[in-house]
Amino acid sequence: HNLEMKHLPGADPELVLLSHRYEELERIPLSDMTREEINQLVQELGFYRKETPDALVPEEFQFAPAKLLPTLLPSQAPTAASKTPPKRGKEEHPDL
């Protein structure tokens, strides 16, 4: 789920991780990896593997592997006068 494969003739295989805005976050070369290693990598990155192509994806994996940002309450929303951005946990990427 949320993984798309594109075959580019002549190009070395690599996994390109994108933000929800389709901005490139990271490239991982796959040339030296076995199919099993690639499957394990994708699973470790948080992608969900459906049992069948038409199977439903559990709600908690709908946006996997991206982590949702916590919803800001009106009192927490930054204003134009505010100079400090909202605090985020160490593991949360601002684009995800």
mmCIF file of C-alpha atoms in Angstrom:
data_model
loop_
_atom_site.group_PDB
_atom_site.id
_atom_site.type_symbol
_atom_site.label_atom_id
_atom_site.label_comp_id
_atom_site.label_asym_id
_atom_site.label_seq_id
_atom_site.Cartn_x
_atom_site.Cartn_y
_atom_site.Cartn_z
ATOM 1 C CA HIS A 1 0.000 0.000 0.000
ATOM 2 C CA ASN A 2 1.285 3.484 -0.949
ATOM 3 C CA LEU A 3 4.142 1.951 -2.935
ATOM 4 C CA GLU A 4 4.454 2.281 -6.687
ATOM 5 C CA MET A 5 6.995 0.538 -8.896
ATOM 6 C CA LYS A 6 8.207 2.163 -12.084
ATOM 7 C CA HIS A 7 10.530 0.262 -14.414
ATOM 8 C CA LEU A 8 13.085 2.566 -16.019
ATOM 9 C CA PRO A 9 15.077 0.656 -18.664
ATOM 10 C CA GLY A 10 18.833 0.992 -18.128
ATOM 11 C CA ALA A 11 18.520 2.627 -14.692
ATOM 12 C CA ASP A 12 19.865 1.025 -11.531
ATOM 13 C CA PRO A 13 16.972 0.059 -9.250
ATOM 14 C CA GLU A 14 16.436 2.330 -6.264
ATOM 15 C CA LEU A 15 13.712 3.060 -3.760
ATOM 16 C CA VAL A 16 12.782 6.747 -3.810
ATOM 17 C CA LEU A 17 10.953 7.941 -0.700
ATOM 18 C CA LEU A 18 8.699 10.952 -1.232
ATOM 19 C CA SER A 19 6.824 13.245 1.129
ATOM 20 C CA HIS A 20 3.067 13.687 0.825
ATOM 21 C CA ARG A 21 3.920 16.711 -1.367
ATOM 22 C CA TYR A 22 5.950 14.415 -3.660
ATOM 23 C CA GLU A 23 9.215 15.997 -2.527
ATOM 24 C CA GLU A 24 12.144 13.575 -2.532
ATOM 25 C CA LEU A 25 13.239 12.596 0.971
ATOM 26 C CA GLU A 26 15.719 9.789 0.329
ATOM 27 C CA ARG A 27 17.044 7.385 -2.336
ATOM 28 C CA ILE A 28 18.012 3.841 -1.373
ATOM 29 C CA PRO A 29 19.973 1.787 -3.941
ATOM 30 C CA LEU A 30 18.550 -1.714 -4.409
ATOM 31 C CA SER A 31 21.051 -3.245 -6.867
ATOM 32 C CA ASP A 32 22.926 -5.297 -4.283
ATOM 33 C CA MET A 33 19.830 -6.459 -2.385
ATOM 34 C CA THR A 34 17.912 -9.709 -2.790
ATOM 35 C CA ARG A 35 14.134 -9.765 -3.177
ATOM 36 C CA GLU A 36 13.824 -10.920 0.447
ATOM 37 C CA GLU A 37 16.028 -8.051 1.658
ATOM 38 C CA ILE A 38 13.980 -5.530 -0.316
ATOM 39 C CA ASN A 39 10.726 -6.950 1.101
ATOM 40 C CA GLN A 40 12.173 -6.705 4.627
ATOM 41 C CA LEU A 41 13.364 -3.119 4.016
ATOM 42 C CA VAL A 42 9.942 -2.023 2.773
ATOM 43 C CA GLN A 43 8.303 -3.629 5.800
ATOM 44 C CA GLU A 44 10.807 -1.995 8.188
ATOM 45 C CA LEU A 45 10.069 1.383 6.587
ATOM 46 C CA GLY A 46 6.425 0.944 7.617
ATOM 47 C CA PHE A 47 4.728 0.051 4.343
ATOM 48 C CA TYR A 48 1.682 -2.211 4.693
ATOM 49 C CA ARG A 49 1.512 -5.399 2.630
ATOM 50 C CA LYS A 50 -2.009 -6.360 1.628
ATOM 51 C CA GLU A 51 -2.955 -10.041 1.632
ATOM 52 C CA THR A 52 -4.503 -9.676 -1.841
ATOM 53 C CA PRO A 53 -4.441 -6.770 -4.306
ATOM 54 C CA ASP A 54 -8.105 -5.906 -3.593
ATOM 55 C CA ALA A 55 -7.872 -6.317 0.209
ATOM 56 C CA LEU A 56 -8.834 -3.399 2.424
ATOM 57 C CA VAL A 57 -6.068 -1.505 4.207
ATOM 58 C CA PRO A 58 -6.588 -1.015 7.969
ATOM 59 C CA GLU A 59 -7.243 2.611 8.917
ATOM 60 C CA GLU A 60 -3.981 2.920 10.872
ATOM 61 C CA PHE A 61 -2.046 2.107 7.678
ATOM 62 C CA GLN A 62 -3.969 4.346 5.244
ATOM 63 C CA PHE A 63 -1.167 6.938 5.230
ATOM 64 C CA ALA A 64 1.676 4.531 6.035
ATOM 65 C CA PRO A 65 4.545 4.855 6.113
ATOM 66 C CA ALA A 66 4.044 8.606 6.562
ATOM 67 C CA LYS A 67 3.296 9.796 10.074
ATOM 68 C CA LEU A 68 0.388 12.207 10.455
ATOM 69 C CA LEU A 69 1.032 15.526 12.140
ATOM 70 C CA PRO A 70 -1.007 16.085 15.275
ATOM 71 C CA THR A 71 -3.957 18.378 14.668
ATOM 72 C CA LEU A 72 -3.336 21.803 16.128
ATOM 73 C CA LEU A 73 -5.976 23.169 18.447
ATOM 74 C CA PRO A 74 -6.981 26.792 17.696
ATOM 75 C CA SER A 75 -5.033 27.932 20.793
ATOM 76 C CA GLN A 76 -1.916 26.113 19.498
ATOM 77 C CA ALA A 77 -2.086 27.325 15.910
ATOM 78 C CA PRO A 78 0.798 29.682 15.052
ATOM 79 C CA THR A 79 -0.156 33.262 14.267
ATOM 80 C CA ALA A 80 1.548 35.770 11.982
ATOM 81 C CA ALA A 81 3.033 37.441 15.082
ATOM 82 C CA SER A 82 4.320 34.120 16.433
ATOM 83 C CA LYS A 83 8.007 33.559 15.803
ATOM 84 C CA THR A 84 8.362 30.009 17.140
ATOM 85 C CA PRO A 85 7.003 27.058 15.155
ATOM 86 C CA PRO A 86 4.901 24.415 16.926
ATOM 87 C CA LYS A 87 6.996 21.782 18.735
ATOM 88 C CA ARG A 88 7.257 18.330 17.163
ATOM 89 C CA GLY A 89 8.610 15.042 18.439
ATOM 90 C CA LYS A 90 12.090 13.969 17.375
ATOM 91 C CA GLU A 91 10.736 11.185 15.174
ATOM 92 C CA GLU A 92 8.268 13.352 13.260
ATOM 93 C CA HIS A 93 9.393 14.815 9.965
ATOM 94 C CA PRO A 94 7.815 18.230 9.214
ATOM 95 C CA ASP A 95 6.760 17.123 5.705
ATOM 96 C CA LEU A 96 4.981 13.968 6.823
#
